[in-house]
Amino acid sequence: MTTPNRWSDLERPPLGEAALRRAVIAPDSPWTSLDVVEATGSTNSDLAQRANAGAPEGAVLVAEEQTAGRGRLDRQWSAPPRSGLFFSVLLRPADVPVERWGWLPLLAGVATATALSRTAGVDTALKWPNDLLVTIDGEERKTGGILAERTAAPGGTSRTESGGAVVIGIGINVSLRTEELPVPAAGSLALAGAKGTDRDPLLRAVLRSLADWYGEWRAAAGDPAASRLQQTYAAGCATLGREVRAELPGGRELVGTAVGVDDDGRLVLATADGEQAVGAGDVVHIRRA
């Protein structure tokens, strides 16, 4: 009898690389290449290397397993093989002012949440700046996250110059079972009652949604209001209206009610000292008994 291995779970078939390429690479699509690898340390790191070597915009790299996946604040992201979607995309929005590139991870959040809600039939909300939340047994759980990283332009020039790029990594827990969750606060689409956990249509839907939003944003020169990105993000953000604690760089904390997202994508908090905008840090939703 053949000994089962970690790749033999029949409920988790491999992605169809050729079919995915046919579905997402088209003349009117920003996606120019799509590769699926069995395992890698981090799709973001791998794609950043390609970007630094001059890879064109639109490259998509998908891994069946990530062994050194990273989230925000260098947190580790791990999951069993083929249990989720772990991929990165390479964007070069040279026609958008660099100061507006900070909207890209929020754009990716809107695009991903929209696609998952529609395709998996699971209400997906956003936790500022870029966590994906689902509800399981009445409790909010993190089922995905987004990490955007700027790369230098070919030749080693500054990351802030127009020749640079942004690599956006997206990780989504799709079929993880309760006993496989890395932490109690984690979740998956399956545990949230998804109507299907076939990763191929989910990945296609996310990439198409991301292409649509990216096109609208670029057409508006990165203007978050003109592209409807700011309004749509706010409408789907579960952080707004909540009392939160922002854990800021340097060990500082700020407590207040999240009241909006400003033109720079920062979270605006109403505190005892007035409104303050948070551009970096970790935000915790405060629960009251």
PDB file of C-alpha atoms in Angstrom:
ATOM      1  CA  MET A   1       0.000   0.000   0.000  1.00  0.00           C
ATOM      2  CA  THR A   2       1.277   3.455  -0.886  1.00  0.00           C
ATOM      3  CA  THR A   3       2.190   5.575   2.110  1.00  0.00           C
ATOM      4  CA  PRO A   4       0.163   8.822   2.173  1.00  0.00           C
ATOM      5  CA  ASN A   5       2.159  12.018   1.962  1.00  0.00           C
ATOM      6  CA  ARG A   6       1.379  15.661   2.489  1.00  0.00           C
ATOM      7  CA  TRP A   7       0.567  16.119  -1.217  1.00  0.00           C
ATOM      8  CA  SER A   8      -1.948  13.244  -1.448  1.00  0.00           C
ATOM      9  CA  ASP A   9      -5.051  14.911   0.050  1.00  0.00           C
ATOM     10  CA  LEU A  10      -7.666  14.210  -2.636  1.00  0.00           C
ATOM     11  CA  GLU A  11      -9.820  17.071  -1.338  1.00  0.00           C
ATOM     12  CA  ARG A  12      -7.007  19.449  -2.298  1.00  0.00           C
ATOM     13  CA  PRO A  13      -6.202  18.961  -5.994  1.00  0.00           C
ATOM     14  CA  PRO A  14      -3.381  20.926  -7.614  1.00  0.00           C
ATOM     15  CA  LEU A  15      -4.035  24.141  -9.496  1.00  0.00           C
ATOM     16  CA  GLY A  16      -4.383  23.878 -13.264  1.00  0.00           C
ATOM     17  CA  GLU A  17      -1.548  26.085 -14.477  1.00  0.00           C
ATOM     18  CA  ALA A  18      -2.320  25.892 -18.203  1.00  0.00           C
ATOM     19  CA  ALA A  19      -6.025  26.580 -17.726  1.00  0.00           C
ATOM     20  CA  LEU A  20      -5.284  29.492 -15.414  1.00  0.00           C
ATOM     21  CA  ARG A  21      -2.979  31.031 -18.006  1.00  0.00           C
ATOM     22  CA  ARG A  22      -5.629  30.752 -20.701  1.00  0.00           C
ATOM     23  CA  ALA A  23      -8.208  32.312 -18.405  1.00  0.00           C
ATOM     24  CA  VAL A  24      -6.306  35.348 -17.130  1.00  0.00           C
ATOM     25  CA  ILE A  25      -3.696  36.243 -19.769  1.00  0.00           C
ATOM     26  CA  ALA A  26      -5.361  38.210 -22.541  1.00  0.00           C
ATOM     27  CA  PRO A  27      -4.656  41.327 -24.632  1.00  0.00           C
ATOM     28  CA  ASP A  28      -6.958  43.441 -22.444  1.00  0.00           C
ATOM     29  CA  SER A  29      -5.571  42.051 -19.179  1.00  0.00           C
ATOM     30  CA  PRO A  30      -2.645  43.428 -17.168  1.00  0.00           C
ATOM     31  CA  TRP A  31      -1.433  39.874 -16.481  1.00  0.00           C
ATOM     32  CA  THR A  32       1.413  38.919 -18.800  1.00  0.00           C
ATOM     33  CA  SER A  33       2.638  35.665 -17.278  1.00  0.00           C
ATOM     34  CA  LEU A  34       1.490  33.133 -14.681  1.00  0.00           C
ATOM     35  CA  ASP A  35       3.630  30.464 -13.066  1.00  0.00           C
ATOM     36  CA  VAL A  36       2.628  27.877 -10.474  1.00  0.00           C
ATOM     37  CA  VAL A  37       5.394  26.328  -8.368  1.00  0.00           C
ATOM     38  CA  GLU A  38       5.016  23.400  -6.011  1.00  0.00           C
ATOM     39  CA  ALA A  39       6.727  25.099  -3.098  1.00  0.00           C
ATOM     40  CA  THR A  40       8.825  28.158  -2.363  1.00  0.00           C
ATOM     41  CA  GLY A  41       9.910  30.221   0.573  1.00  0.00           C
ATOM     42  CA  SER A  42       7.992  33.367  -0.373  1.00  0.00           C
ATOM     43  CA  THR A  43       6.330  34.324  -3.648  1.00  0.00           C
ATOM     44  CA  ASN A  44       6.908  37.978  -2.748  1.00  0.00           C
ATOM     45  CA  SER A  45      10.654  37.471  -2.376  1.00  0.00           C
ATOM     46  CA  ASP A  46      10.875  35.459  -5.588  1.00  0.00           C
ATOM     47  CA  LEU A  47       8.886  37.980  -7.615  1.00  0.00           C
ATOM     48  CA  ALA A  48      10.840  40.896  -6.135  1.00  0.00           C
ATOM     49  CA  GLN A  49      14.018  39.302  -7.478  1.00  0.00           C
ATOM     50  CA  ARG A  50      12.446  39.113 -10.925  1.00  0.00           C
ATOM     51  CA  ALA A  51      11.325  42.737 -10.635  1.00  0.00           C
ATOM     52  CA  ASN A  52      14.834  43.866  -9.744  1.00  0.00           C
ATOM     53  CA  ALA A  53      16.098  42.013 -12.815  1.00  0.00           C
ATOM     54  CA  GLY A  54      13.699  43.984 -15.005  1.00  0.00           C
ATOM     55  CA  ALA A  55      10.710  41.637 -15.286  1.00  0.00           C
ATOM     56  CA  PRO A  56       7.753  43.312 -17.010  1.00  0.00           C
ATOM     57  CA  GLU A  57       4.576  44.323 -15.266  1.00  0.00           C
ATOM     58  CA  GLY A  58       1.872  41.734 -14.895  1.00  0.00           C
ATOM     59  CA  ALA A  59       3.838  38.697 -13.727  1.00  0.00           C
ATOM     60  CA  VAL A  60       1.862  36.397 -11.414  1.00  0.00           C
ATOM     61  CA  LEU A  61       3.605  33.804  -9.248  1.00  0.00           C
ATOM     62  CA  VAL A  62       1.553  31.194  -7.387  1.00  0.00           C
ATOM     63  CA  ALA A  63       2.818  28.609  -4.906  1.00  0.00           C
ATOM     64  CA  GLU A  64       1.037  25.461  -3.794  1.00  0.00           C
ATOM     65  CA  GLU A  65       2.946  25.847  -0.531  1.00  0.00           C
ATOM     66  CA  GLN A  66       4.969  28.641   1.067  1.00  0.00           C
ATOM     67  CA  THR A  67       7.594  27.638   3.597  1.00  0.00           C
ATOM     68  CA  ALA A  68       8.617  31.156   4.626  1.00  0.00           C
ATOM     69  CA  GLY A  69       5.552  33.237   3.825  1.00  0.00           C
ATOM     70  CA  ARG A  70       5.489  36.668   5.416  1.00  0.00           C
ATOM     71  CA  GLY A  71       2.709  38.949   6.539  1.00  0.00           C
ATOM     72  CA  ARG A  72       2.786  42.485   7.836  1.00  0.00           C
ATOM     73  CA  LEU A  73       5.331  43.289  10.554  1.00  0.00           C
ATOM     74  CA  ASP A  74       7.353  40.226   9.447  1.00  0.00           C
ATOM     75  CA  ARG A  75       4.793  37.793  10.850  1.00  0.00           C
ATOM     76  CA  GLN A  76       5.001  34.246   9.509  1.00  0.00           C
ATOM     77  CA  TRP A  77       2.277  32.876   7.263  1.00  0.00           C
ATOM     78  CA  SER A  78       2.074  29.093   6.971  1.00  0.00           C
ATOM     79  CA  ALA A  79      -0.526  26.573   5.855  1.00  0.00           C
ATOM     80  CA  PRO A  80      -0.654  22.979   4.585  1.00  0.00           C
ATOM     81  CA  PRO A  81       0.062  22.404   0.872  1.00  0.00           C
ATOM     82  CA  ARG A  82      -2.826  23.264  -1.470  1.00  0.00           C
ATOM     83  CA  SER A  83      -4.986  24.468   1.425  1.00  0.00           C
ATOM     84  CA  GLY A  84      -5.069  28.061   0.250  1.00  0.00           C
ATOM     85  CA  LEU A  85      -4.094  30.601  -2.354  1.00  0.00           C
ATOM     86  CA  PHE A  86      -0.582  31.990  -1.958  1.00  0.00           C
ATOM     87  CA  PHE A  87       0.461  34.278  -4.791  1.00  0.00           C
ATOM     88  CA  SER A  88       2.100  37.563  -5.727  1.00  0.00           C
ATOM     89  CA  VAL A  89       1.667  39.984  -8.612  1.00  0.00           C
ATOM     90  CA  LEU A  90       4.120  42.494 -10.055  1.00  0.00           C
ATOM     91  CA  LEU A  91       2.837  46.006 -10.813  1.00  0.00           C
ATOM     92  CA  ARG A  92       4.637  48.978 -12.364  1.00  0.00           C
ATOM     93  CA  PRO A  93       2.213  51.934 -12.182  1.00  0.00           C
ATOM     94  CA  ALA A  94       4.661  54.377 -13.756  1.00  0.00           C
ATOM     95  CA  ASP A  95       1.868  56.748 -14.788  1.00  0.00           C
ATOM     96  CA  VAL A  96       0.673  57.172 -11.181  1.00  0.00           C
ATOM     97  CA  PRO A  97       2.436  59.552  -8.767  1.00  0.00           C
ATOM     98  CA  VAL A  98       4.574  57.550  -6.351  1.00  0.00           C
ATOM     99  CA  GLU A  99       2.895  59.190  -3.358  1.00  0.00           C
ATOM    100  CA  ARG A 100      -0.332  57.406  -4.348  1.00  0.00           C
ATOM    101  CA  TRP A 101       1.228  53.941  -4.541  1.00  0.00           C
ATOM    102  CA  GLY A 102       0.382  53.462  -0.862  1.00  0.00           C
ATOM    103  CA  TRP A 103      -3.191  52.796  -1.972  1.00  0.00           C
ATOM    104  CA  LEU A 104      -2.183  49.576  -3.750  1.00  0.00           C
ATOM    105  CA  PRO A 105      -2.480  47.222  -0.738  1.00  0.00           C
ATOM    106  CA  LEU A 106      -5.888  48.716   0.074  1.00  0.00           C
ATOM    107  CA  LEU A 107      -6.882  48.310  -3.582  1.00  0.00           C
ATOM    108  CA  ALA A 108      -5.821  44.669  -3.413  1.00  0.00           C
ATOM    109  CA  GLY A 109      -7.923  44.249  -0.285  1.00  0.00           C
ATOM    110  CA  VAL A 110     -11.025  45.655  -1.951  1.00  0.00           C
ATOM    111  CA  ALA A 111     -10.494  43.530  -5.058  1.00  0.00           C
ATOM    112  CA  THR A 112      -9.915  40.333  -3.085  1.00  0.00           C
ATOM    113  CA  ALA A 113     -12.811  40.816  -0.670  1.00  0.00           C
ATOM    114  CA  THR A 114     -15.166  41.599  -3.548  1.00  0.00           C
ATOM    115  CA  ALA A 115     -14.103  38.506  -5.488  1.00  0.00           C
ATOM    116  CA  LEU A 116     -14.332  36.163  -2.504  1.00  0.00           C
ATOM    117  CA  SER A 117     -17.754  37.438  -1.473  1.00  0.00           C
ATOM    118  CA  ARG A 118     -19.082  36.918  -4.987  1.00  0.00           C
ATOM    119  CA  THR A 119     -17.364  33.638  -5.894  1.00  0.00           C
ATOM    120  CA  ALA A 120     -17.218  31.796  -2.557  1.00  0.00           C
ATOM    121  CA  GLY A 121     -20.496  33.213  -1.258  1.00  0.00           C
ATOM    122  CA  VAL A 122     -18.835  34.290   1.991  1.00  0.00           C
ATOM    123  CA  ASP A 123     -19.182  37.817   3.344  1.00  0.00           C
ATOM    124  CA  THR A 124     -15.618  39.101   3.476  1.00  0.00           C
ATOM    125  CA  ALA A 125     -14.733  42.299   5.318  1.00  0.00           C
ATOM    126  CA  LEU A 126     -11.541  44.326   5.589  1.00  0.00           C
ATOM    127  CA  LYS A 127      -9.603  45.118   8.737  1.00  0.00           C
ATOM    128  CA  TRP A 128      -7.400  48.157   8.213  1.00  0.00           C
ATOM    129  CA  PRO A 129      -5.092  48.170   6.459  1.00  0.00           C
ATOM    130  CA  ASN A 130      -5.236  44.848   4.632  1.00  0.00           C
ATOM    131  CA  ASP A 131      -6.515  41.845   6.590  1.00  0.00           C
ATOM    132  CA  LEU A 132      -9.423  39.814   5.204  1.00  0.00           C
ATOM    133  CA  LEU A 133     -12.067  38.838   7.761  1.00  0.00           C
ATOM    134  CA  VAL A 134     -14.831  36.246   7.688  1.00  0.00           C
ATOM    135  CA  THR A 135     -17.358  35.333  10.368  1.00  0.00           C
ATOM    136  CA  ILE A 136     -17.285  31.867  11.913  1.00  0.00           C
ATOM    137  CA  ASP A 137     -19.769  30.982  14.660  1.00  0.00           C
ATOM    138  CA  GLY A 138     -20.482  34.664  15.186  1.00  0.00           C
ATOM    139  CA  GLU A 139     -16.814  35.585  15.585  1.00  0.00           C
ATOM    140  CA  GLU A 140     -14.584  37.563  13.240  1.00  0.00           C
ATOM    141  CA  ARG A 141     -11.637  35.513  12.031  1.00  0.00           C
ATOM    142  CA  LYS A 142      -8.728  36.422   9.778  1.00  0.00           C
ATOM    143  CA  THR A 143      -8.788  34.312   6.638  1.00  0.00           C
ATOM    144  CA  GLY A 144      -6.313  36.257   4.544  1.00  0.00           C
ATOM    145  CA  GLY A 145      -3.820  39.047   4.349  1.00  0.00           C
ATOM    146  CA  ILE A 146      -1.991  41.254   1.893  1.00  0.00           C
ATOM    147  CA  LEU A 147       1.608  42.422   1.853  1.00  0.00           C
ATOM    148  CA  ALA A 148       2.811  45.078  -0.586  1.00  0.00           C
ATOM    149  CA  GLU A 149       6.524  45.735  -1.027  1.00  0.00           C
ATOM    150  CA  ARG A 150       8.283  48.252  -3.251  1.00  0.00           C
ATOM    151  CA  THR A 151      11.303  47.185  -5.231  1.00  0.00           C
ATOM    152  CA  ALA A 152      14.112  49.215  -6.697  1.00  0.00           C
ATOM    153  CA  ALA A 153      14.183  50.050 -10.373  1.00  0.00           C
ATOM    154  CA  PRO A 154      16.492  47.915 -12.545  1.00  0.00           C
ATOM    155  CA  GLY A 155      20.056  48.961 -11.940  1.00  0.00           C
ATOM    156  CA  GLY A 156      19.509  49.576  -8.248  1.00  0.00           C
ATOM    157  CA  THR A 157      17.958  53.050  -8.436  1.00  0.00           C
ATOM    158  CA  SER A 158      15.729  54.365  -5.698  1.00  0.00           C
ATOM    159  CA  ARG A 159      12.462  52.631  -4.834  1.00  0.00           C
ATOM    160  CA  THR A 160      10.749  55.985  -5.008  1.00  0.00           C
ATOM    161  CA  GLU A 161      11.612  56.546  -8.657  1.00  0.00           C
ATOM    162  CA  SER A 162       9.121  55.796 -11.401  1.00  0.00           C
ATOM    163  CA  GLY A 163      11.166  52.825 -12.632  1.00  0.00           C
ATOM    164  CA  GLY A 164      10.448  50.897  -9.449  1.00  0.00           C
ATOM    165  CA  ALA A 165       7.700  48.368  -8.909  1.00  0.00           C
ATOM    166  CA  VAL A 166       5.325  47.062  -6.295  1.00  0.00           C
ATOM    167  CA  VAL A 167       5.002  43.374  -5.510  1.00  0.00           C
ATOM    168  CA  ILE A 168       1.692  42.527  -3.862  1.00  0.00           C
ATOM    169  CA  GLY A 169       1.437  39.220  -2.031  1.00  0.00           C
ATOM    170  CA  ILE A 170      -1.966  37.760  -1.189  1.00  0.00           C
ATOM    171  CA  GLY A 171      -2.546  34.799   1.100  1.00  0.00           C
ATOM    172  CA  ILE A 172      -5.987  33.262   1.591  1.00  0.00           C
ATOM    173  CA  ASN A 173      -6.905  30.292   3.771  1.00  0.00           C
ATOM    174  CA  VAL A 174      -9.349  28.323   1.633  1.00  0.00           C
ATOM    175  CA  SER A 175      -9.863  24.779   2.940  1.00  0.00           C
ATOM    176  CA  LEU A 176      -8.088  24.795   6.301  1.00  0.00           C
ATOM    177  CA  ARG A 177      -9.803  22.659   8.915  1.00  0.00           C
ATOM    178  CA  THR A 178     -10.136  23.659  12.558  1.00  0.00           C
ATOM    179  CA  GLU A 179      -7.222  21.487  13.674  1.00  0.00           C
ATOM    180  CA  GLU A 180      -4.985  23.043  10.993  1.00  0.00           C
ATOM    181  CA  LEU A 181      -5.466  26.687  11.963  1.00  0.00           C
ATOM    182  CA  PRO A 182      -2.183  28.285  13.065  1.00  0.00           C
ATOM    183  CA  VAL A 183      -3.836  30.396  15.783  1.00  0.00           C
ATOM    184  CA  PRO A 184      -7.358  30.499  17.274  1.00  0.00           C
ATOM    185  CA  ALA A 185      -8.076  33.861  15.624  1.00  0.00           C
ATOM    186  CA  ALA A 186      -7.500  32.420  12.152  1.00  0.00           C
ATOM    187  CA  GLY A 187     -10.208  31.142   9.861  1.00  0.00           C
ATOM    188  CA  SER A 188     -10.813  29.810   6.381  1.00  0.00           C
ATOM    189  CA  LEU A 189     -13.397  30.101   3.659  1.00  0.00           C
ATOM    190  CA  ALA A 190     -14.461  26.500   4.270  1.00  0.00           C
ATOM    191  CA  LEU A 191     -15.078  27.105   7.967  1.00  0.00           C
ATOM    192  CA  ALA A 192     -17.060  30.221   7.074  1.00  0.00           C
ATOM    193  CA  GLY A 193     -19.424  28.129   4.939  1.00  0.00           C
ATOM    194  CA  ALA A 194     -18.056  28.765   1.444  1.00  0.00           C
ATOM    195  CA  LYS A 195     -20.218  27.344  -1.305  1.00  0.00           C
ATOM    196  CA  GLY A 196     -17.091  25.916  -2.905  1.00  0.00           C
ATOM    197  CA  THR A 197     -13.380  25.573  -2.193  1.00  0.00           C
ATOM    198  CA  ASP A 198     -12.102  24.936  -5.715  1.00  0.00           C
ATOM    199  CA  ARG A 199      -9.087  27.226  -5.818  1.00  0.00           C
ATOM    200  CA  ASP A 200      -8.974  27.657  -9.602  1.00  0.00           C
ATOM    201  CA  PRO A 201     -12.164  29.750  -9.920  1.00  0.00           C
ATOM    202  CA  LEU A 202     -11.288  31.625  -6.737  1.00  0.00           C
ATOM    203  CA  LEU A 203      -7.876  32.622  -8.087  1.00  0.00           C
ATOM    204  CA  ARG A 204      -9.350  33.606 -11.450  1.00  0.00           C
ATOM    205  CA  ALA A 205     -11.953  35.757  -9.731  1.00  0.00           C
ATOM    206  CA  VAL A 206      -9.406  37.533  -7.538  1.00  0.00           C
ATOM    207  CA  LEU A 207      -7.068  38.240 -10.461  1.00  0.00           C
ATOM    208  CA  ARG A 208      -9.920  39.570 -12.609  1.00  0.00           C
ATOM    209  CA  SER A 209     -11.189  41.767  -9.798  1.00  0.00           C
ATOM    210  CA  LEU A 210      -7.676  43.025  -9.129  1.00  0.00           C
ATOM    211  CA  ALA A 211      -7.228  43.797 -12.841  1.00  0.00           C
ATOM    212  CA  ASP A 212     -10.492  45.766 -12.900  1.00  0.00           C
ATOM    213  CA  TRP A 213      -9.692  47.851  -9.835  1.00  0.00           C
ATOM    214  CA  TYR A 214      -6.099  48.433 -10.920  1.00  0.00           C
ATOM    215  CA  GLY A 215      -7.320  49.645 -14.305  1.00  0.00           C
ATOM    216  CA  GLU A 216      -9.807  52.072 -12.733  1.00  0.00           C
ATOM    217  CA  TRP A 217      -7.185  53.379 -10.310  1.00  0.00           C
ATOM    218  CA  ARG A 218      -4.584  53.926 -13.033  1.00  0.00           C
ATOM    219  CA  ALA A 219      -7.134  55.592 -15.295  1.00  0.00           C
ATOM    220  CA  ALA A 220      -7.757  58.070 -12.477  1.00  0.00           C
ATOM    221  CA  ALA A 221      -3.988  58.648 -12.024  1.00  0.00           C
ATOM    222  CA  GLY A 222      -4.214  56.960  -8.640  1.00  0.00           C
ATOM    223  CA  ASP A 223      -6.851  59.343  -7.286  1.00  0.00           C
ATOM    224  CA  PRO A 224      -8.636  57.274  -4.604  1.00  0.00           C
ATOM    225  CA  ALA A 225     -11.846  59.295  -4.787  1.00  0.00           C
ATOM    226  CA  ALA A 226     -12.145  59.513  -8.579  1.00  0.00           C
ATOM    227  CA  SER A 227     -11.518  55.778  -8.901  1.00  0.00           C
ATOM    228  CA  ARG A 228     -14.152  55.025  -6.196  1.00  0.00           C
ATOM    229  CA  LEU A 229     -11.485  53.151  -4.256  1.00  0.00           C
ATOM    230  CA  GLN A 230     -11.658  55.292  -1.125  1.00  0.00           C
ATOM    231  CA  GLN A 231     -15.439  55.041  -0.839  1.00  0.00           C
ATOM    232  CA  THR A 232     -15.523  51.319  -1.564  1.00  0.00           C
ATOM    233  CA  TYR A 233     -12.756  50.562   0.905  1.00  0.00           C
ATOM    234  CA  ALA A 234     -14.560  52.504   3.629  1.00  0.00           C
ATOM    235  CA  ALA A 235     -17.836  50.723   2.889  1.00  0.00           C
ATOM    236  CA  GLY A 236     -16.238  47.311   3.337  1.00  0.00           C
ATOM    237  CA  CYS A 237     -13.955  48.128   6.262  1.00  0.00           C
ATOM    238  CA  ALA A 238     -15.019  46.457   9.494  1.00  0.00           C
ATOM    239  CA  THR A 239     -12.626  48.689  11.449  1.00  0.00           C
ATOM    240  CA  LEU A 240     -14.623  51.874  10.882  1.00  0.00           C
ATOM    241  CA  GLY A 241     -17.013  52.745  13.661  1.00  0.00           C
ATOM    242  CA  ARG A 242     -15.158  50.503  16.104  1.00  0.00           C
ATOM    243  CA  GLU A 243     -13.091  51.368  19.135  1.00  0.00           C
ATOM    244  CA  VAL A 244      -9.540  50.314  18.353  1.00  0.00           C
ATOM    245  CA  ARG A 245      -6.059  50.325  19.771  1.00  0.00           C
ATOM    246  CA  ALA A 246      -3.334  51.285  17.320  1.00  0.00           C
ATOM    247  CA  GLU A 247       0.054  49.857  18.272  1.00  0.00           C
ATOM    248  CA  LEU A 248       2.482  52.275  16.651  1.00  0.00           C
ATOM    249  CA  PRO A 249       6.179  52.031  15.795  1.00  0.00           C
ATOM    250  CA  GLY A 250       8.370  52.800  18.785  1.00  0.00           C
ATOM    251  CA  GLY A 251       6.075  51.090  21.261  1.00  0.00           C
ATOM    252  CA  ARG A 252       3.456  53.865  21.394  1.00  0.00           C
ATOM    253  CA  GLU A 253      -0.269  53.165  21.521  1.00  0.00           C
ATOM    254  CA  LEU A 254      -3.255  55.205  20.443  1.00  0.00           C
ATOM    255  CA  VAL A 255      -6.827  54.394  21.458  1.00  0.00           C
ATOM    256  CA  GLY A 256      -9.873  55.864  19.796  1.00  0.00           C
ATOM    257  CA  THR A 257     -12.803  55.297  17.492  1.00  0.00           C
ATOM    258  CA  ALA A 258     -11.989  54.643  13.843  1.00  0.00           C
ATOM    259  CA  VAL A 259     -13.980  57.266  11.944  1.00  0.00           C
ATOM    260  CA  GLY A 260     -12.557  57.263   8.431  1.00  0.00           C
ATOM    261  CA  VAL A 261      -9.818  56.601   5.908  1.00  0.00           C
ATOM    262  CA  ASP A 262      -8.155  59.783   4.625  1.00  0.00           C
ATOM    263  CA  ASP A 263      -6.895  60.647   1.127  1.00  0.00           C
ATOM    264  CA  ASP A 264      -3.568  58.955   1.866  1.00  0.00           C
ATOM    265  CA  GLY A 265      -5.160  55.699   3.009  1.00  0.00           C
ATOM    266  CA  ARG A 266      -4.445  56.378   6.668  1.00  0.00           C
ATOM    267  CA  LEU A 267      -6.878  55.356   9.387  1.00  0.00           C
ATOM    268  CA  VAL A 268      -8.384  58.354  11.162  1.00  0.00           C
ATOM    269  CA  LEU A 269      -9.057  57.911  14.867  1.00  0.00           C
ATOM    270  CA  ALA A 270     -11.190  60.143  17.070  1.00  0.00           C
ATOM    271  CA  THR A 271      -9.277  60.251  20.352  1.00  0.00           C
ATOM    272  CA  ALA A 272      -9.514  62.213  23.566  1.00  0.00           C
ATOM    273  CA  ASP A 273      -6.999  64.630  22.032  1.00  0.00           C
ATOM    274  CA  GLY A 274      -8.855  65.060  18.751  1.00  0.00           C
ATOM    275  CA  GLU A 275      -8.628  63.292  15.410  1.00  0.00           C
ATOM    276  CA  GLN A 276      -5.329  61.637  14.550  1.00  0.00           C
ATOM    277  CA  ALA A 277      -4.300  59.712  11.431  1.00  0.00           C
ATOM    278  CA  VAL A 278      -2.452  56.403  11.664  1.00  0.00           C
ATOM    279  CA  GLY A 279      -0.334  55.444   8.667  1.00  0.00           C
ATOM    280  CA  ALA A 280       1.598  52.485  10.070  1.00  0.00           C
ATOM    281  CA  GLY A 281       1.223  50.043  12.902  1.00  0.00           C
ATOM    282  CA  ASP A 282      -1.017  47.251  14.076  1.00  0.00           C
ATOM    283  CA  VAL A 283      -4.691  47.906  14.802  1.00  0.00           C
ATOM    284  CA  VAL A 284      -6.615  45.823  17.331  1.00  0.00           C
ATOM    285  CA  HIS A 285     -10.401  45.839  17.449  1.00  0.00           C
ATOM    286  CA  ILE A 286     -11.342  46.360  21.098  1.00  0.00           C
ATOM    287  CA  ARG A 287     -14.152  44.179  22.339  1.00  0.00           C
ATOM    288  CA  ARG A 288     -16.403  45.425  25.099  1.00  0.00           C
ATOM    289  CA  ALA A 289     -18.332  43.074  27.363  1.00  0.00           C
TER     290      ALA A 289
END
